[in-house]
Tab-separated table of C-alpha atoms in Angstrom:
chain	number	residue	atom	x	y	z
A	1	UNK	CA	90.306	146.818	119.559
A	2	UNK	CA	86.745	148.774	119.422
A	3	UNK	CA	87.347	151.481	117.462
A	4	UNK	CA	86.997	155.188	119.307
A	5	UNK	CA	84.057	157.390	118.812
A	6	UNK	CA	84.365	160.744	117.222
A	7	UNK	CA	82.117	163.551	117.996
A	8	UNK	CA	80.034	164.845	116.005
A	9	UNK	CA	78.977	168.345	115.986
A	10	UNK	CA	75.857	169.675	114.467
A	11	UNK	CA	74.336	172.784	114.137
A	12	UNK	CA	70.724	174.071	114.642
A	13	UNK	CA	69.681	177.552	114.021
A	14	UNK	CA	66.551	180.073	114.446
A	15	UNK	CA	66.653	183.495	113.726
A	16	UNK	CA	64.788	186.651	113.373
A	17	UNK	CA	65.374	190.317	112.201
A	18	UNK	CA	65.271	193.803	114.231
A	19	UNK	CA	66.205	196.848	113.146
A	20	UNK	CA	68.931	196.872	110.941
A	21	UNK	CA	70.240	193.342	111.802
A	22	UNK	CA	69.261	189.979	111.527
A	23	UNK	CA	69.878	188.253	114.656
A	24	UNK	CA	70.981	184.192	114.624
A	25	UNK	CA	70.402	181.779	117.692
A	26	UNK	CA	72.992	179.100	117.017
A	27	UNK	CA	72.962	175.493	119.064
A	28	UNK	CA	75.916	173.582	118.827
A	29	UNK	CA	75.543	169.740	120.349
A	30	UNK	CA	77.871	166.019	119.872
A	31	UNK	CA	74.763	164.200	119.282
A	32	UNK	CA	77.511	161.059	119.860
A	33	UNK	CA	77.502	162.694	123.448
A	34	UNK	CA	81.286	162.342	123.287
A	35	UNK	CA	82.234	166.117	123.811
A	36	UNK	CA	80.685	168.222	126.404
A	37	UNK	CA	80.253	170.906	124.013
A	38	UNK	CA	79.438	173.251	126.314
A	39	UNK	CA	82.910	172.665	128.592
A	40	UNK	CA	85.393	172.054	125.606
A	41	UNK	CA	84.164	174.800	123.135
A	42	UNK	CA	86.600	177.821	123.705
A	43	UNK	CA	85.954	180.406	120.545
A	44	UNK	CA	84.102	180.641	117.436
A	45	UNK	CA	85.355	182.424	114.330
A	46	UNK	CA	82.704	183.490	111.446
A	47	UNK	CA	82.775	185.079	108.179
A	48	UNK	CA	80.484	186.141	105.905
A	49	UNK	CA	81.369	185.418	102.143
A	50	UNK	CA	80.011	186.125	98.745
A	51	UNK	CA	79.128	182.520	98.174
A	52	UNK	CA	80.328	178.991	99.526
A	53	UNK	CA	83.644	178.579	99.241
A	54	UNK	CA	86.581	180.231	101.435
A	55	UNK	CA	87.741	181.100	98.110
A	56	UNK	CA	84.719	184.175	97.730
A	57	UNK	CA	85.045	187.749	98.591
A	58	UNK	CA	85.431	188.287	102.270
A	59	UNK	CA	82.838	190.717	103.343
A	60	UNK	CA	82.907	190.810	107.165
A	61	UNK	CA	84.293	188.402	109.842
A	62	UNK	CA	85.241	188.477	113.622
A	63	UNK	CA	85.307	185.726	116.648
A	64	UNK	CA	83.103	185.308	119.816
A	65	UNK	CA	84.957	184.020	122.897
A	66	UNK	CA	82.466	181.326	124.103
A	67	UNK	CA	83.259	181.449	127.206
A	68	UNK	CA	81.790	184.570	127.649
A	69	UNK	CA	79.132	184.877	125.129
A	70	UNK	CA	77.749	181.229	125.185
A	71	UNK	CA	74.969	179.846	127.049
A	72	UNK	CA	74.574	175.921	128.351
A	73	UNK	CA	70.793	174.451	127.503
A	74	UNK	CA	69.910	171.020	128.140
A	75	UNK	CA	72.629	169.292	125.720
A	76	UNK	CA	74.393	172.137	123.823
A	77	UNK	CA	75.785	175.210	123.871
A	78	UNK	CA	73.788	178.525	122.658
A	79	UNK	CA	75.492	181.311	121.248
A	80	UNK	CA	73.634	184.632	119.550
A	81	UNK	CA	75.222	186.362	116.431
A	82	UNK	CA	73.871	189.443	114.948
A	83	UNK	CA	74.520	190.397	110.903
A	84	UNK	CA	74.261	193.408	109.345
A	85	UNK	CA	71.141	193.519	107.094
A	86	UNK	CA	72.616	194.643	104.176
A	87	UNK	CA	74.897	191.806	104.049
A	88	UNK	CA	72.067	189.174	104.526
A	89	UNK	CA	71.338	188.443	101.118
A	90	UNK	CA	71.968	186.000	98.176
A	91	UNK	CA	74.245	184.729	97.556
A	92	UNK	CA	76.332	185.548	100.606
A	93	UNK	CA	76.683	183.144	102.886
A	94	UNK	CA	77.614	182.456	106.819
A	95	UNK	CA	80.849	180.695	107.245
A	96	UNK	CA	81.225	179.463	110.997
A	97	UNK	CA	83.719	177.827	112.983
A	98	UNK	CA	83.534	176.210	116.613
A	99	UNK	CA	87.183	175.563	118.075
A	100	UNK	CA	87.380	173.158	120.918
A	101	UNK	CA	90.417	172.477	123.531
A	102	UNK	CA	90.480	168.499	124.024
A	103	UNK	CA	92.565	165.939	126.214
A	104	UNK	CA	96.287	166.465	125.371
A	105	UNK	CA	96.106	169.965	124.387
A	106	UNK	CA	94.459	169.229	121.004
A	107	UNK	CA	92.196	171.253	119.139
A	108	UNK	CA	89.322	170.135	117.023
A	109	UNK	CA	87.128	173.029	115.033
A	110	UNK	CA	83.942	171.886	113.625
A	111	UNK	CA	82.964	173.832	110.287
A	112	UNK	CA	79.418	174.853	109.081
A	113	UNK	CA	77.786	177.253	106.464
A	114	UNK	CA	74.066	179.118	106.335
A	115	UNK	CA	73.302	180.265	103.175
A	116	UNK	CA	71.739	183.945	103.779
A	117	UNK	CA	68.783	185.298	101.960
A	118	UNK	CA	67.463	188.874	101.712
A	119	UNK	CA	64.101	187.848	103.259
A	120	UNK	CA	65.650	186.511	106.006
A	121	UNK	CA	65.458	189.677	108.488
A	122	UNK	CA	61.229	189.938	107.557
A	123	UNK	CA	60.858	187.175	110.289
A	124	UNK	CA	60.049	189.358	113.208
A	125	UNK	CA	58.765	186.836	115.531
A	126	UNK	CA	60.667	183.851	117.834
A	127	UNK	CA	58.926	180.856	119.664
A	128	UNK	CA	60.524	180.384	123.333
A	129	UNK	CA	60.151	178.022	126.524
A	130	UNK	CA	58.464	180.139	128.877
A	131	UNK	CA	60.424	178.576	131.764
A	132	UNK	CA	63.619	179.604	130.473
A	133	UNK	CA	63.596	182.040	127.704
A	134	UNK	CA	65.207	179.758	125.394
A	135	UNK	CA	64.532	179.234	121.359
A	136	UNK	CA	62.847	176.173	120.457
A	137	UNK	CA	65.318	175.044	118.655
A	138	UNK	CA	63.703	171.575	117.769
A	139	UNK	CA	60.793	170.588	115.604
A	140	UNK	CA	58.861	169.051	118.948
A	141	UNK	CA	57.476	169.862	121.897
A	142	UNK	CA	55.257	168.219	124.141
A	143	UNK	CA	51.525	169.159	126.052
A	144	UNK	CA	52.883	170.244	129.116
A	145	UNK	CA	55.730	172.738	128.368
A	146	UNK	CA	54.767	176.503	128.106
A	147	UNK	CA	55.546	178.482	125.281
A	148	UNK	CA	55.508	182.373	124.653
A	149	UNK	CA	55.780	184.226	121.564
A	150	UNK	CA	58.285	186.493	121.361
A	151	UNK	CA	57.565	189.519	118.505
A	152	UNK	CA	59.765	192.038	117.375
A	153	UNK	CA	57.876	194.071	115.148
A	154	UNK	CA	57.267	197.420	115.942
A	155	UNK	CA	53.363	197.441	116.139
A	156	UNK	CA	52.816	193.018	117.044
A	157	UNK	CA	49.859	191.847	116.009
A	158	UNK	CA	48.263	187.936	116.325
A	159	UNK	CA	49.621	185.051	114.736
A	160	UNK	CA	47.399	182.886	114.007
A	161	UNK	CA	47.950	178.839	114.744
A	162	UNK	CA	46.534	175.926	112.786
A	163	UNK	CA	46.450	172.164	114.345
A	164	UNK	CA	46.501	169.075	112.050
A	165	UNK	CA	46.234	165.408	112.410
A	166	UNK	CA	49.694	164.196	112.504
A	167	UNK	CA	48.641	160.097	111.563
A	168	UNK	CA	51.672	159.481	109.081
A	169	UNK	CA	52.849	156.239	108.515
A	170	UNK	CA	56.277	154.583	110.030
A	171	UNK	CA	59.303	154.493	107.163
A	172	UNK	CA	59.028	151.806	104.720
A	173	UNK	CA	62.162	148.959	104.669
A	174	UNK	CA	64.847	150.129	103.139
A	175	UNK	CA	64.642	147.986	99.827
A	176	UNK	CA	60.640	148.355	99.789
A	177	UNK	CA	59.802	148.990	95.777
A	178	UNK	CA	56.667	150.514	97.211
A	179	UNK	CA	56.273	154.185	97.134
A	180	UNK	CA	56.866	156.416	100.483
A	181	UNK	CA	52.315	157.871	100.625
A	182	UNK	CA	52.751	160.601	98.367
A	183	UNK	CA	52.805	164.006	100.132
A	184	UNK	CA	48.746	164.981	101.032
A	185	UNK	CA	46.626	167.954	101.757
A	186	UNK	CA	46.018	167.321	105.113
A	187	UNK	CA	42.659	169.285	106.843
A	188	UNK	CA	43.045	171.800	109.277
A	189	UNK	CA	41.414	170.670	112.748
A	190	UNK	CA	41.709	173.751	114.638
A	191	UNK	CA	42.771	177.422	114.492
A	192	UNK	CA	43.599	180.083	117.118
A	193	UNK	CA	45.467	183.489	117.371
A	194	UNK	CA	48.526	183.846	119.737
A	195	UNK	CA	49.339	186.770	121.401
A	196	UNK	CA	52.720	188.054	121.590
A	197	UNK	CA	53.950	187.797	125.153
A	198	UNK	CA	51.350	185.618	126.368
A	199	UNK	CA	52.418	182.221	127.939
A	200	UNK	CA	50.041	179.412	126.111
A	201	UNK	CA	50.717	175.578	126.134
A	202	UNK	CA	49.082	173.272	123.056
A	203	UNK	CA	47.574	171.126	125.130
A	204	UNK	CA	45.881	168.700	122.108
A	205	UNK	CA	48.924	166.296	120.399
A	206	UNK	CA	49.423	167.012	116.320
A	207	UNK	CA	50.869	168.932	114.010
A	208	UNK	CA	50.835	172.937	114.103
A	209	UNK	CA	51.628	175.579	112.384
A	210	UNK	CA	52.903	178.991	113.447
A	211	UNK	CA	51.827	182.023	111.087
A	212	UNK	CA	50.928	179.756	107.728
A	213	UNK	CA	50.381	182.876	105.865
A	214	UNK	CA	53.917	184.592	106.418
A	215	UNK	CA	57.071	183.574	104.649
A	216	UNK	CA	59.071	181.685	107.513
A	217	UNK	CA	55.790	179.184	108.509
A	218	UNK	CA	56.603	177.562	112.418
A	219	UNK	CA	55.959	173.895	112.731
A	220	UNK	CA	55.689	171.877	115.458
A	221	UNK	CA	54.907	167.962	116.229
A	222	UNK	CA	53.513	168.272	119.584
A	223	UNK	CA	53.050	165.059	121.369
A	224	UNK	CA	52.571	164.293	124.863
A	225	UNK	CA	54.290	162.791	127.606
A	226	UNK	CA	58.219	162.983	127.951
A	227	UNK	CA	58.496	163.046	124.344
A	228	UNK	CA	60.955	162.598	122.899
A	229	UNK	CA	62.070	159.836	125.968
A	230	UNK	CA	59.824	156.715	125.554
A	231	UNK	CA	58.522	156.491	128.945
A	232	UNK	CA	54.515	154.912	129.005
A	233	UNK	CA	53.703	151.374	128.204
A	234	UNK	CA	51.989	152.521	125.280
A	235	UNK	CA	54.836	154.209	123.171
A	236	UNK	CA	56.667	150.742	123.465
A	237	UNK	CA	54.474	149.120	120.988
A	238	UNK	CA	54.619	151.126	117.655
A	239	UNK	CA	58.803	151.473	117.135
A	240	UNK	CA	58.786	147.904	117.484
A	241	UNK	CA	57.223	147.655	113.878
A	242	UNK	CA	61.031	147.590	112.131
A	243	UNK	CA	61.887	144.216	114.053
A	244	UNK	CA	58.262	142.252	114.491
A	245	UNK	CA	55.847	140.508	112.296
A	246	UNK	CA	52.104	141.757	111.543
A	247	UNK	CA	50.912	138.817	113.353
A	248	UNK	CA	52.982	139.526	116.335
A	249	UNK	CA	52.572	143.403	116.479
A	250	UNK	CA	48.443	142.355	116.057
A	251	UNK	CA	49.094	139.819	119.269
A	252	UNK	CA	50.836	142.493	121.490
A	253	UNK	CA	48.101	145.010	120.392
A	254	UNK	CA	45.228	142.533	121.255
A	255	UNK	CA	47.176	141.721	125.113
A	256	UNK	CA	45.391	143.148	127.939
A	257	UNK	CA	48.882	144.411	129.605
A	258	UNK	CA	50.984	145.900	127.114
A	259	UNK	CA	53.891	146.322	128.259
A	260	UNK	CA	53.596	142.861	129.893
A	261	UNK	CA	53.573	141.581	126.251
A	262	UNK	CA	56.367	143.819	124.783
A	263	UNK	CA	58.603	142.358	128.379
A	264	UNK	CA	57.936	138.830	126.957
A	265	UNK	CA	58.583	139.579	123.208
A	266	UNK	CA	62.429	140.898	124.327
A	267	UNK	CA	62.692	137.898	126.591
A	268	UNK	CA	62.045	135.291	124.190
A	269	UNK	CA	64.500	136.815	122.323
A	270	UNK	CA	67.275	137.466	124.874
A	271	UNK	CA	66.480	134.089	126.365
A	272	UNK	CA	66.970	135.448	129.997
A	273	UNK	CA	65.943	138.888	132.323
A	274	UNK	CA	69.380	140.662	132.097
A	275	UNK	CA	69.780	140.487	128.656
A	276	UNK	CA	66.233	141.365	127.881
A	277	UNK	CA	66.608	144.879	130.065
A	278	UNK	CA	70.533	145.262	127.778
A	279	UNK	CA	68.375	144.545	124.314
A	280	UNK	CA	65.554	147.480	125.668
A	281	UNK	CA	67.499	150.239	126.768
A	282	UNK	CA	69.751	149.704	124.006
A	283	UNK	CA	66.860	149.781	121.709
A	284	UNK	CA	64.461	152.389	123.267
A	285	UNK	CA	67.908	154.330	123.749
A	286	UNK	CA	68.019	154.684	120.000
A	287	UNK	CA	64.208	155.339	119.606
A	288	UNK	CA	64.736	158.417	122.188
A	289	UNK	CA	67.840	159.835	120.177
A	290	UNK	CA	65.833	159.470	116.720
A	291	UNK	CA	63.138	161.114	118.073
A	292	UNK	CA	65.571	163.963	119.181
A	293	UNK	CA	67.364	164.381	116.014
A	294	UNK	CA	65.137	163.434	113.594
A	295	UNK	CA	61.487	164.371	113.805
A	296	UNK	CA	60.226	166.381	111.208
A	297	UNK	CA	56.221	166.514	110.170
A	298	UNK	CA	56.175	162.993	112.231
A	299	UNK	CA	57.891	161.324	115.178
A	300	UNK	CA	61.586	160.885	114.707
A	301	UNK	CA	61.579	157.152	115.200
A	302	UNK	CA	59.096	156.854	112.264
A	303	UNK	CA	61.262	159.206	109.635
A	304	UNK	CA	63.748	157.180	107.341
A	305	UNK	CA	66.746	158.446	108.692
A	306	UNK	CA	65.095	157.262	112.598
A	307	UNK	CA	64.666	153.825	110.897
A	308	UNK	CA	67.909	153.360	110.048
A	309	UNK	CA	69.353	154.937	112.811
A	310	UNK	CA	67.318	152.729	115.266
A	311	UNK	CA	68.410	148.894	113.176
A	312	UNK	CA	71.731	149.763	112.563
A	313	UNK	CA	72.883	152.304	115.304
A	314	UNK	CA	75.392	155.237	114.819
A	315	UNK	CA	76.866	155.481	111.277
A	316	UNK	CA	80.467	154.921	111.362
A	317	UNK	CA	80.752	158.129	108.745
A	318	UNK	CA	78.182	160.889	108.312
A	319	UNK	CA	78.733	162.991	104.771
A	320	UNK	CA	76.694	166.385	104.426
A	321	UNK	CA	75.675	168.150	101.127
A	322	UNK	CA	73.469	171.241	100.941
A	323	UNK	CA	70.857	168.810	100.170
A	324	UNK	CA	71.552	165.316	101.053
A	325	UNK	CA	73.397	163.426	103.912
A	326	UNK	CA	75.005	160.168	103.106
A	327	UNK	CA	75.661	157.331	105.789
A	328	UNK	CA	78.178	155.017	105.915
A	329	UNK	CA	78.264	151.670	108.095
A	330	UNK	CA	81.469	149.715	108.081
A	331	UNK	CA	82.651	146.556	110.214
A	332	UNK	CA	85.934	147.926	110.107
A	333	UNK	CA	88.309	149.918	107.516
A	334	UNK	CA	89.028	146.716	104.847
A	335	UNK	CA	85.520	145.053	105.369
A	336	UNK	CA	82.592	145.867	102.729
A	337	UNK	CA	80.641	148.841	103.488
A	338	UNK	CA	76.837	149.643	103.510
A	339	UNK	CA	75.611	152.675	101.989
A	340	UNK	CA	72.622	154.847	102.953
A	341	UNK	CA	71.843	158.073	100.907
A	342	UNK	CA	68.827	160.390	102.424
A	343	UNK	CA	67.585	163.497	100.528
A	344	UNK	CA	66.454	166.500	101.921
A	345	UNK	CA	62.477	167.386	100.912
A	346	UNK	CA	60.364	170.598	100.582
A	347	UNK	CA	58.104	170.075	103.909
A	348	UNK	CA	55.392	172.991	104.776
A	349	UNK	CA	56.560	171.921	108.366
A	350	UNK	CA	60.155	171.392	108.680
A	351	UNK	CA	63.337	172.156	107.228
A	352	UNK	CA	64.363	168.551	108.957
A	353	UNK	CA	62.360	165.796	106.369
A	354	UNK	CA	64.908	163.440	104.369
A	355	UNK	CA	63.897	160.915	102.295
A	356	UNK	CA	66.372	157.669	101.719
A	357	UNK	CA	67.011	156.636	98.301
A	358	UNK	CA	65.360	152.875	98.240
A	359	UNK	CA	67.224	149.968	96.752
A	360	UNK	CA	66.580	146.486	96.165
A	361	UNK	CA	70.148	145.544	96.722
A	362	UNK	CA	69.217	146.540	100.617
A	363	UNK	CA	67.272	143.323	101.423
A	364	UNK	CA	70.305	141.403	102.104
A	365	UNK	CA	72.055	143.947	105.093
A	366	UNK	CA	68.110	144.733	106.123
A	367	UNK	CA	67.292	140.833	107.250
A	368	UNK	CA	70.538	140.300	108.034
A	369	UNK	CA	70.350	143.168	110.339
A	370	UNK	CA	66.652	142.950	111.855
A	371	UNK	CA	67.726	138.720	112.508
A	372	UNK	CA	70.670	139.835	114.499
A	373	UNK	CA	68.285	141.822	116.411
A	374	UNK	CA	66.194	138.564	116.429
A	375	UNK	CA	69.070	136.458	118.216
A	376	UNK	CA	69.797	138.906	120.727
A	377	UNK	CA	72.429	140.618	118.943
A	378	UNK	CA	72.990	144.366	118.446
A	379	UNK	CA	76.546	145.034	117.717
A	380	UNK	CA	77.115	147.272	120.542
C-alpha cells in the first residue's frame, strides 16, 4: 500500500518598517501540493515571546481570521501582520500558527518562528510585481516580469542596483571529497539607480543586488524565459549533468538539434516513446520544483539541496533547525534509511543557500540511485 503524502507547509517572509511598526508579508504554500492552502487555511494565531520556546514571557498575541485577511497568489496564501516596534527586538521572537480544516473535520496547524531583531523596522523599502502588487517573495525572477519599488521612507531617495555574472558551478555528488569552489569576490558588471515607484524590468540574466550598501541587501537570480519551468530546448541539457557521463553531456552539446539529442538519450533509456515522455516530465517536474524552492545565488536545480531533491525525489521526512534542515529517505518504516544533512550559509544574496554535509559513505545510495534512473526507474 503506497504510503499517503503529508503536506508540508513552509513559510516565506519579507518585511519592512513604517512608522512605529514593522510590517511582515507572510506566504504560506504545501510545496507537496497536497493542501490547497489557500481553501483549507481557516485562522492563524501568533505570539510574540521573549525568546524561542512557548515556555518565554508572553508579550503580545492575537489571531487573524484568514478568510478575511488572506490573499491567494499563484500557489499560496498571503497574509500581512504588523508588530509593534518596540517589541521587534532581540531576543523576542514571532511565534506563528496556521490552522487548517481538512477532510473529516480534522484540523492540522502548521507551526513556525521568526526571530525579531531591533534593526528589522530600518528596512523602508519592498520589491513588488508591477502587475499585481505582490512581494517578491522568491529569490528569482525572470527578464520579462515588471518590477516596482515600493519605498516607505519619508523623503525616498535611489537605490542603487548592481548586476553580476551568475556562472556558478552545478552541486558536487554527494560523497565527492572535493571541496564545494570556495566562496569568491565576484566583479560587478553593471550598476544603476531605481526609482521608487517607477516600473523597471532587468532585462540582462545574472545576479543583482538591491541597495548593497544598506543593512537588508535584495538579491535576485534573474534568468530568462519561464524560469523557473524548463520550457526551451536549451535548459534541457545542463540538469542532466547528475545522471550522464562527460562524454555523453560533450556528445549532446556537440548535436546540431538539441533537444533531438536529449529525446534520444531518455529513449535509450526507457527503451520505448511512452516511457521516455513518463521518465521527462517526471524528471524536468523535479528540476521545475527545485528551481522554485531552492534557488539561492544560483539556479535551484544546481544548489545541493536541488541535487538531491531532483535524484531522489521528495524526502519522506523533512527536520528544521534554526540553521540546518535534515532529510530523511526511507523505503518504508523497518527498511534502512538514508540520511542527508544541509547547512544553512552566510550568502551576500540570499537567506536560502544550504550546503550538504559530504560523506564518503554516500557513494553506495548515489550510484545506486543515478543507475535506477539509468534503467528507467524512478520510484514514483
Amino acid at each position: 500500500m503506497a504510503k499517503p503524502v503529508i503536506p508540508e507547509i513552509i513559510l516565506q517572509q519579507r518585511f519592512y518598517g513604517s512608522g512605529d511598526s514593522l510590517y511582515l508579508l507572510l506566504r504560506f504554500e504545501d510545496v507537496r501540493q497536497v493542501l490547497d492552502v489557500p481553501q483549507t487555511a481557516k485562522y492563524m494565531i501568533y505570539s510574540i515571546r521573549a525568546g524561542a520556546s512557548e515556555r518565554d514571557a508572553l508579550l503580545q498575541s492575537d489571531s487573524v481570521n484568514v478568510t478575511v485577511a488572506g490573499r491567494k497568489d499563484a500557489q499560496g496564501l498571503v497574509l500581512q501582520l504588523a508588530l509593534p516596534r518596540q517589541l521587534v527586538q532581540e531576543p523576542n521572537v514571532l511565534h506563528l500558527r496556521l490552522w487548517q480544516d481538512l477532510e473529516n473535520n480534522e484540523r492540522m496547524g502548521a507551526r513556525f518562528k521568526v526571530p525579531l531583531q531591533a534593526s528589522m523596522p530600518e528596512k523602508d523599502f519592498l520589491l513588488v510585481q508591477a502587475t499585481n502588487g505582490q512581494p517578491v517573495f522568491q529569490d528569482y525572477t525572470t527578464t520579462s516580469t515588471p518590477l516596482l519599488l515600493r519605498s516607505y521612507s519619508a523623503a525616498p531617495g535611489t537605490l542603487m542596483l548592481q548586476r553580476f555574472e551568475a556562472d556558478f558551478t552545478p552541486a558536487l555528488p554527494p560523497m565527492s571529497a572535493r571541496q564545494e569552489a570556495v566562496p569568491r569576490t565576484i566583479s560587478v558588471l553593471e550598476e544603476t539607480s531605481i526609482v521608487p515607484g517607477d516600473t523597471f524590468s532587468l532585462k540582462e540574466p545574472g545576479l543583482y543586488l538591491l541597495a548593497p550598501d544598506s543593512r537588508f541587501p535584495r538579491g535576485l537570480l534573474v534568468q530568462p524565459n519561464a524560469y523557473p519551468k524548463v520550457t526551451m530546448a536549451k535548459e534541457l541539457l545542463p540538469p542532466l549533468i547528475y545522471l550522464t557521463t562527460s562524454a555523453e553531456r560533450e556528445a549532446m552539446m556537440q548535436a546540431a538539434d538539441t533537444k533531438e539529442a536529449v529525446d534520444r538519450f531518455w529513449l535509450k533509456i526507457a527503451g520505448n516513446e511512452n516511457e521516455a515522455r513518463r521518465l521527462i516530465r517526471t524528471y524536468y517536474s523535479r528540476v521545475e520544483t527545485a528551481n522554485r524552492l531552492y534557488t539561492s545565488h544560483k539556479a535551484g536545480w544546481a544548489t545541493d539541496r536541488g541535487m538531491i531533491y531532483i535524484i531522489y525525489g521528495p524526502p519522506s521526512d523533512i527536520s528544521h533547525t534554526a540553521g540546518s534542515e535534515t532529510w530523511i529517505y526511507r523505503q518504508s518504516e523497518t527498511s534502512p534509511y538514508v540520511k542527508f544533512v544541509f547547512t544553512k550559509k552566510e550568502n551576500t544574496f540570499t537567506t536560502n543557500h544550504y550546503e550538504l554535509i559530504r560523506r564518503p559513505e554516500y557513494e553506495e545510495s548515489w550510484y545506486s540511485t543515478v543507475a535506477k534512473w539509468r534503467a528507467g526507474i524512478t520510484g514514483t
